[in-house]
Short mmCIF file of C-alpha atoms in Angstrom, two decimals:
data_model
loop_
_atom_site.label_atom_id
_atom_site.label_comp_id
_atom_site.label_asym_id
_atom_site.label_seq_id
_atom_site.Cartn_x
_atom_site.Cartn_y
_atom_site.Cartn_z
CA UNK A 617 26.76 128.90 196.45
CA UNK A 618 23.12 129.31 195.21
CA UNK A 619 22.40 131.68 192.66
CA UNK A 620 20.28 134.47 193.65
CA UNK A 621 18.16 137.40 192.27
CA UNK A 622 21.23 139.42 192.17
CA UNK A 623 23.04 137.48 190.40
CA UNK A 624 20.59 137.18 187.57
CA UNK A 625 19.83 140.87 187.57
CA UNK A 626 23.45 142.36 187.01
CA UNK A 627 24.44 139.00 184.61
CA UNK A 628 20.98 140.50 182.47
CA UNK A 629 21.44 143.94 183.13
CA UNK A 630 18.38 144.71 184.66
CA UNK A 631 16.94 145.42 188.50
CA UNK A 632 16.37 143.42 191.01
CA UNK A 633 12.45 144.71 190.91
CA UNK A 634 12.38 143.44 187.15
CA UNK A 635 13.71 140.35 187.83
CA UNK A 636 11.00 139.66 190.66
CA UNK A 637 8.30 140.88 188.40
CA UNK A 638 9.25 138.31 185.75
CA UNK A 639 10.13 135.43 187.70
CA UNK A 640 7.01 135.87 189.77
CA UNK A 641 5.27 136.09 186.53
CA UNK A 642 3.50 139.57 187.33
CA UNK A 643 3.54 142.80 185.10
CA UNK A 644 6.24 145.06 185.54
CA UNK A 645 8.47 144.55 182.42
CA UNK A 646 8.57 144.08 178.94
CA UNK A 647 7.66 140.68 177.15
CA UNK A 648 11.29 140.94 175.80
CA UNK A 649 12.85 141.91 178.85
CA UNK A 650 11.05 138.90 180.91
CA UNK A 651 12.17 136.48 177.87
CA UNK A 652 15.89 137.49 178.56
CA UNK A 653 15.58 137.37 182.87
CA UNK A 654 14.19 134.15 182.92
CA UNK A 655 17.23 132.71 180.07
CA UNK A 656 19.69 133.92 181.84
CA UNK A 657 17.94 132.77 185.24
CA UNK A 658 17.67 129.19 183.71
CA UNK A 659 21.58 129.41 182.33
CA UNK A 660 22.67 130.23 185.78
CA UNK A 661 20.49 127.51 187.27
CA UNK A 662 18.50 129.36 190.05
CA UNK A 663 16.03 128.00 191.88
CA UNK A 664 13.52 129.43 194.18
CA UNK A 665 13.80 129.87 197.59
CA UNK A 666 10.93 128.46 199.47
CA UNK A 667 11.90 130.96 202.43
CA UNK A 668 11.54 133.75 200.34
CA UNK A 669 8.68 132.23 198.61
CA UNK A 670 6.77 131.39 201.68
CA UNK A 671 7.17 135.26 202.90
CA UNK A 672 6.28 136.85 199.60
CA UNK A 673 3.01 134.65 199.55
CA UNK A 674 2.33 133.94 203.01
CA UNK A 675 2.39 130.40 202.58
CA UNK A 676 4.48 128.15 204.60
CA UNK A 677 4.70 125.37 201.58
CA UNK A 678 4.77 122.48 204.61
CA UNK A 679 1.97 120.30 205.67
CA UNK A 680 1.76 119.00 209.04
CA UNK A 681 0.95 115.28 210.79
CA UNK A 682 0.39 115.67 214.39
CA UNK A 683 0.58 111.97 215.96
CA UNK A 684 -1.40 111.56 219.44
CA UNK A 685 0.20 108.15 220.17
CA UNK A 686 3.48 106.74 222.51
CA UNK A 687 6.24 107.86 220.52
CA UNK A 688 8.10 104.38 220.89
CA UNK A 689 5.14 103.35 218.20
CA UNK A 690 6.59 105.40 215.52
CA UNK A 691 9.85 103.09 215.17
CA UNK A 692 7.89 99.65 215.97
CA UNK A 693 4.72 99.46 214.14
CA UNK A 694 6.21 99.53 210.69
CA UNK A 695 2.51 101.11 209.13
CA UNK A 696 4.06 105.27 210.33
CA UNK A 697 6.99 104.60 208.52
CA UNK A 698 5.75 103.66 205.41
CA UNK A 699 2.84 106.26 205.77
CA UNK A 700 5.15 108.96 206.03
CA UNK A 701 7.35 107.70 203.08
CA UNK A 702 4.48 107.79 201.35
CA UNK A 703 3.75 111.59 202.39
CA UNK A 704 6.93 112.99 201.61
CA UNK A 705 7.47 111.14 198.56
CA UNK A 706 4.36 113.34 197.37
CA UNK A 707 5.46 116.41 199.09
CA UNK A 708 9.63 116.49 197.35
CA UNK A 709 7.05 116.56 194.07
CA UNK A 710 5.50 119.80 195.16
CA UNK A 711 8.69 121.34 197.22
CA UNK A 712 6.71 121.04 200.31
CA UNK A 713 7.71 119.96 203.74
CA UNK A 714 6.17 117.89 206.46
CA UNK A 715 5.86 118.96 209.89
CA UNK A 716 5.36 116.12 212.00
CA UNK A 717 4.77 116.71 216.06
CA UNK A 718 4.22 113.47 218.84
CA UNK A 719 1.56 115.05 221.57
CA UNK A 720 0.96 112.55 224.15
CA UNK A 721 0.36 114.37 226.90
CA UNK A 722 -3.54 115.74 228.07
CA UNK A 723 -4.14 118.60 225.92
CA UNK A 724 -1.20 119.17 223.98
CA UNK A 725 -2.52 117.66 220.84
CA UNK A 726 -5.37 120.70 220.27
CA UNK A 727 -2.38 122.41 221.62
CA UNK A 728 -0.08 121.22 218.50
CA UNK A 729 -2.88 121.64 216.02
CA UNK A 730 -2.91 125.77 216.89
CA UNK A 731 0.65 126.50 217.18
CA UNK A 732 0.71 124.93 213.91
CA UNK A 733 -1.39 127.08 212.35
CA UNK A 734 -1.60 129.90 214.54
CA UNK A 735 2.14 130.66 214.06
CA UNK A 736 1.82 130.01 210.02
CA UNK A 737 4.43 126.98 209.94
CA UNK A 738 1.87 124.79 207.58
CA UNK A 739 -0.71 125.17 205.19
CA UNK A 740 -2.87 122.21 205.90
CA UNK A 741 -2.75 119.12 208.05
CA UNK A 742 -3.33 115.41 207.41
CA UNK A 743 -5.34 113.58 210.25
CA UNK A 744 -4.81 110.72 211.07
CA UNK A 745 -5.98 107.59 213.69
CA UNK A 746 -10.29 109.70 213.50
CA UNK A 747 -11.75 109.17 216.28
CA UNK A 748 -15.50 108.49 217.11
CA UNK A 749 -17.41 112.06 216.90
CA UNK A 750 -13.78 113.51 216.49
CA UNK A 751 -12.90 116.72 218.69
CA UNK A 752 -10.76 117.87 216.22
CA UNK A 753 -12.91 118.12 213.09
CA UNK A 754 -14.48 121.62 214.79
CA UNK A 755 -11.42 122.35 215.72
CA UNK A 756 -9.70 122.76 212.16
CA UNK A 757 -13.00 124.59 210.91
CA UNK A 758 -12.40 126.77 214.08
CA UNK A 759 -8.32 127.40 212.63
CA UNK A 760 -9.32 127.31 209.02
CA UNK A 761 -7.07 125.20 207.74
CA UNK A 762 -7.40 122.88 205.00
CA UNK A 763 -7.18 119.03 205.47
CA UNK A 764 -7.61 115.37 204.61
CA UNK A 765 -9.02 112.75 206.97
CA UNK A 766 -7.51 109.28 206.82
CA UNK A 767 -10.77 107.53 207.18
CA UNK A 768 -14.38 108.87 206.68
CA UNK A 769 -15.59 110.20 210.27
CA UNK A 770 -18.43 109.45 211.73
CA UNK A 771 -19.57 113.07 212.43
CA UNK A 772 -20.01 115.55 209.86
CA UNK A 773 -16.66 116.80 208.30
CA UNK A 774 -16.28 119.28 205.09
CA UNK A 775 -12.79 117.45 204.31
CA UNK A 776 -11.98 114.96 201.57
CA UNK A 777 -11.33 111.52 203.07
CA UNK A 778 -9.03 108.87 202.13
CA UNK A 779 -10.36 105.52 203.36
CA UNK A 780 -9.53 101.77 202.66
CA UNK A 781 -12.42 99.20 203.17
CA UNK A 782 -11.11 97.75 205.83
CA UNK A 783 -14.03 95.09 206.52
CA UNK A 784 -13.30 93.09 203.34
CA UNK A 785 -10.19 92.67 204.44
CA UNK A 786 -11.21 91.00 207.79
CA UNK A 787 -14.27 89.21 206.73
CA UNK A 788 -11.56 87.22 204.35
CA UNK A 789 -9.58 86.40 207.42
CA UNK A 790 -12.81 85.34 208.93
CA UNK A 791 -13.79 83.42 206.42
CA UNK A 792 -10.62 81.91 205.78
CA UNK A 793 -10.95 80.08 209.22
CA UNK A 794 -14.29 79.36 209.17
CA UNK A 795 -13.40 77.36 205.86
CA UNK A 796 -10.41 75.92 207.79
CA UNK A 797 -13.10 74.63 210.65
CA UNK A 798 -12.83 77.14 213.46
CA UNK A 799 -15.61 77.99 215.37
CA UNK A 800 -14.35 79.62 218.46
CA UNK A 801 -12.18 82.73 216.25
CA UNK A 802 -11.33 85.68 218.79
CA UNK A 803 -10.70 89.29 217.77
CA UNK A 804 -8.00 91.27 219.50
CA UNK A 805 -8.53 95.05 218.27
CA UNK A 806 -7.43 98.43 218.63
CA UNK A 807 -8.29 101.28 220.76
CA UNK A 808 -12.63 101.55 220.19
CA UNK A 809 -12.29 105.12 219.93
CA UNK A 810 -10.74 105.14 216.47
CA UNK A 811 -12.54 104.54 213.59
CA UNK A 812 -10.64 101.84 212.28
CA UNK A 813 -10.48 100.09 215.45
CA UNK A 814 -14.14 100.00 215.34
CA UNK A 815 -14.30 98.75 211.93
CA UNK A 816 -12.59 96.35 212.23
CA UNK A 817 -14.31 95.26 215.03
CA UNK A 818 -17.58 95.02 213.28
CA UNK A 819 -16.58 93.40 210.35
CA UNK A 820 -15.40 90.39 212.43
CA UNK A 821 -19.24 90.58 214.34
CA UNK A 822 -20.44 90.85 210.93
CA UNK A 823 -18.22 87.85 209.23
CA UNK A 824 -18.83 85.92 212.51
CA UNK A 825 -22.66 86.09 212.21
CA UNK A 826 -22.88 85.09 208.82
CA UNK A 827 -21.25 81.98 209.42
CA UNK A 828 -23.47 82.23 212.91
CA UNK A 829 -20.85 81.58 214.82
CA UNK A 830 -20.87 84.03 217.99
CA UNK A 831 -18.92 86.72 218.80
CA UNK A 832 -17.69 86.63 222.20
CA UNK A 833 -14.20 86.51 222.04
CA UNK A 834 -12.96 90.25 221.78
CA UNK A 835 -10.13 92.25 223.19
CA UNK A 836 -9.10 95.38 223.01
CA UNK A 837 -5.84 96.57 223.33
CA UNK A 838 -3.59 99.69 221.93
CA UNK A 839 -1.97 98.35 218.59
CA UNK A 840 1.55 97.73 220.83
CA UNK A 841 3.17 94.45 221.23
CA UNK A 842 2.82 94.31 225.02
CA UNK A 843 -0.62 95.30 224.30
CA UNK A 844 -1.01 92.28 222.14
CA UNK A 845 0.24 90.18 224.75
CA UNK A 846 -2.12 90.86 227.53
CA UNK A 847 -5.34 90.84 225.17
CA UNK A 848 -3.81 87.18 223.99
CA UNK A 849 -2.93 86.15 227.48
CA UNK A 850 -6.35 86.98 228.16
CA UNK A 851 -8.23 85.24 226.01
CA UNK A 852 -6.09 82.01 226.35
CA UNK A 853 -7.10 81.77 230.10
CA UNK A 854 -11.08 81.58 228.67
CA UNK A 855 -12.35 77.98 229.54
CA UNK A 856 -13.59 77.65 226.48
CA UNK A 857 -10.00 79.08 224.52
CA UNK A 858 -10.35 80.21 221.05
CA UNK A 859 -8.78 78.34 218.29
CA UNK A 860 -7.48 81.07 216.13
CA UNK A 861 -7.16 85.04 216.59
CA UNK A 862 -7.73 87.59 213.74
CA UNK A 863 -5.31 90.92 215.29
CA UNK A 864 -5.80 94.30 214.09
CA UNK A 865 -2.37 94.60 213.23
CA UNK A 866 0.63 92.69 212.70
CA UNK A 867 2.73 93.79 215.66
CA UNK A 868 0.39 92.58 217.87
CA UNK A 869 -0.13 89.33 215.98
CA UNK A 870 3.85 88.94 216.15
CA UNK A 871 3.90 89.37 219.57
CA UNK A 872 0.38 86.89 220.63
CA UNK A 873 1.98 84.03 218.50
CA UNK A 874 5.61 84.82 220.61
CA UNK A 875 3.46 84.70 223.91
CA UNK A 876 1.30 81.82 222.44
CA UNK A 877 4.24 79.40 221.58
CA UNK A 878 6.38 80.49 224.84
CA UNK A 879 3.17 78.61 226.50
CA UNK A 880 3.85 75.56 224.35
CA UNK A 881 1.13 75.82 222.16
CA UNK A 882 2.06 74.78 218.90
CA UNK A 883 1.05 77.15 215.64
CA UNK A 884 -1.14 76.85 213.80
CA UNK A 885 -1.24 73.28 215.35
CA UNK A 886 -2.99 74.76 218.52
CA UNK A 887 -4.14 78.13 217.64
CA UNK A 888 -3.98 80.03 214.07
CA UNK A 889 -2.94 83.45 213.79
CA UNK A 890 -3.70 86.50 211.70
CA UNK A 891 -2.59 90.03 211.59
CA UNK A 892 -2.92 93.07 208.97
CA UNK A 893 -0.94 95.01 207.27
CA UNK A 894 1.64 92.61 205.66
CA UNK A 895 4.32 94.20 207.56
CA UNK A 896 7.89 93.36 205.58
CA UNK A 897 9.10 90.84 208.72
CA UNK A 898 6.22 88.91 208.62
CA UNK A 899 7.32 86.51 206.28
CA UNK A 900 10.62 85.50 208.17
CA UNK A 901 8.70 84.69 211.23
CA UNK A 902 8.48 80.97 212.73
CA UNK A 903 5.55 80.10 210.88
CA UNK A 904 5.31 82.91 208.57
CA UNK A 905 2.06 84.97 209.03
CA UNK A 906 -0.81 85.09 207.51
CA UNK A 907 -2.01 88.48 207.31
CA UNK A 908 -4.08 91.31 205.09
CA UNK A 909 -1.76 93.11 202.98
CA UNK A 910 -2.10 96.77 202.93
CA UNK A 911 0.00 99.80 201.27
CA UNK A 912 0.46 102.50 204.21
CA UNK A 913 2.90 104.26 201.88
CA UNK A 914 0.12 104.76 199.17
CA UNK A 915 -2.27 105.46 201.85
CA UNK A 916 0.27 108.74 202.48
CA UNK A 917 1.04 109.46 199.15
CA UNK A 918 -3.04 109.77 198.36
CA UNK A 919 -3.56 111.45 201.40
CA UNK A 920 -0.70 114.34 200.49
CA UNK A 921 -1.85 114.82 197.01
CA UNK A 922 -5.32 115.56 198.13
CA UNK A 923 -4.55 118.25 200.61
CA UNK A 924 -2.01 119.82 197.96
CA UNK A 925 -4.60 119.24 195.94
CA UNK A 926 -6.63 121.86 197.57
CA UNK A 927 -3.98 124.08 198.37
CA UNK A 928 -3.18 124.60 194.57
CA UNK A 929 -6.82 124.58 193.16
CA UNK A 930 -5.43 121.57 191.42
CA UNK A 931 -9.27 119.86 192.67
CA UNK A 932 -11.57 120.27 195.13
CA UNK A 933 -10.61 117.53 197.10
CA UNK A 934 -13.04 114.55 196.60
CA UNK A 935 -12.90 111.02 198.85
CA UNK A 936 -10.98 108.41 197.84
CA UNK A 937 -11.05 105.10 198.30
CA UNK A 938 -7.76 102.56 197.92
CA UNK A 939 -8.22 99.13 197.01
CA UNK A 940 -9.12 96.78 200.42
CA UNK A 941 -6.80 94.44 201.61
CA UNK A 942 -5.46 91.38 200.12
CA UNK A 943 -5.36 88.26 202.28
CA UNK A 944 -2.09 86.34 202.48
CA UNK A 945 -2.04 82.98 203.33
CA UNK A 946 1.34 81.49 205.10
CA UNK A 947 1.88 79.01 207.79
CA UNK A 948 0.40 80.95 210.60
CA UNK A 949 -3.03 79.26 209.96
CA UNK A 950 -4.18 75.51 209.56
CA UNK A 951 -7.14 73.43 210.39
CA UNK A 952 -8.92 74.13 213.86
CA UNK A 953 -7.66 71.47 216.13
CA UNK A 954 -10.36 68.22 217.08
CA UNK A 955 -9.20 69.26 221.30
CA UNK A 956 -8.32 72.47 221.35
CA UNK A 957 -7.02 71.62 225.49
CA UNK A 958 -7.46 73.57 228.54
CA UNK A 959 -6.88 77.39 229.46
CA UNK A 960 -3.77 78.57 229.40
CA UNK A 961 -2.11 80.43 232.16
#
């Protein structure tokens, strides 16, 4: 059974009030008298109690993740798995907690975001997948609450950011085909409203147009692998097909080379193939894939320490910015083909 402040105030002889005051480390009791509560406190191994703690300070000692995307995501796109890891391996450091809540329906994220801190279950929140001119930026100065953003916004925000330079990443992909001979190199991206999305986005425009090569071969789709499917099948029935595809992330990648071979078009033979993130399965895959290795579980450990950061006075929360991704090469990519063929349907 855990020890409590019972136990350590009748094995030292003393009240429960003194041993608060000395294990709280506030004035109460005798320099002597402290010395001997918090020996015998340490020979009986107690620990704090976080519940306690919390309603003694008013702190809940948990930060919280609210996630505004299909909750089928969370188990498929490896990048939230390692992203939390990375969070809570931070947090166990600190005796924190996350608090992680999936709002998918209209309105429930702001929703989330108050309970959360309206009902005093966190401290701060980590946001994640910013948004152009992000809604919920006002909304956290309106709550109070500290936070991090996982990528610089675009609108004015008081919180420290934790970004990754993204466009290297996929101006090396770029390039990397462009020095391979492809001139017709599509783009299928994420969702437009996020930040990332974006960005990644315009570093292929920008990569594109320094090798002036245009860039008319975009699709958007929702970081899914269905989604990844219909943006390839898409640009595959284009007249004038693309002969390689940079994808925003690697589950969508996975899923356009599936689609891409099932049509009979060989890989990288026909079409090369990109993706980010240097998701774990990538490797095994038949070619391997060349992708833009990334380190979501750093990504959340950074992003934790800066909010507790805050929340201890431990800093005042600066940005940060990780090292950009690393292009790996594998078998996903070759030489642009001399007749690339017709559309595909």
């Amino acid at each position: 059974m855990a020890v409590t402040i019972s136990d350590v105030a009748q094995a030292a002889g003393v009240s429960k009030g003194a041993v608060s005051y000395a294990l709280n480390g506030q004035p109460g009791v005798s320099p002597d008298t402290r010395e001997r509560i918090l020996s015998v406190a340490k020979d009986l191994g107690w620990k704090p109690s976080l519940r306690a703690k919390g309603l003694s300070s008013a702190k809940a000692y948990a930060l919280g993740l609210v996630v505004a995307r299909d909750p089928s995501l969370l188990g498929t796109d490896p990048f939230f798995p390692a992203f939390i890891a990375g969070i809570e391996t931070a947090l166990a450091e600190h005796d924190y907690t996350l608090v992680l809540s999936v709002a998918t329906a209209p309105g429930a994220e702001e929703r989330c975001y108050r309970k959360l801190v309206e009902n005093g279950r966190v401290d701060g929140v980590i946001l994640t997948d910013v948004r152009h001119d992000d809604s919920r930026i006002p909304l956290l100065l309106e709550l109070k609450v500290p936070a991090v953003t996982v990528n610089r916004p675009d609108a004015g925000s008081p919180f420290p950011a934790v970004s990754v330079d993204e466009s290297a990443g996929i101006i090396a992909a770029v390039e990397h085909l462009v020095a391979l001979g492809h001139r017709r190199i599509a783009h299928v991206g994420g969702g437009q409203e996020y930040i990332h999305g974006r960005n990644r986005r315009e570093a292929w425009e920008k990569a594109l147009g320094a090798a002036g090569l245009p860039a008319d071969l975009f699709a958007a789709a929702d970081f899914t692998a269905a989604g990844g499917v219909a943006a390839t099948a898409g640009l595959l029935r284009q007249a004038d097909r693309p002969t390689a595809i940079v994808y925003a992330n690697d589950l969508m990648a996975t899923a356009g080379q599936s689609y891409a071979q099932s049509l009979g078009l060989s890989v990288p033979g026909d079409l090369s193939i990109t993706g980010y993130d240097n998701a774990e399965f990538t490797q095994y895959l038949n070619p391997p894939l060349t992708t833009l290795a990334t380190d979501p579980m750093l990504w959340g450990r950074v992003a934790a320490q800066v909010l507790l950061n805050q929340l201890t006075g431990a800093g005042r929360g600066e940005d940060t910015v990780l090292p950009a991704p690393r292009l790996v090469v594998r078998a996903s990519t070759g030489p642009a083909p001399t007749d690339p063929g017709p559309a595909r349907h």
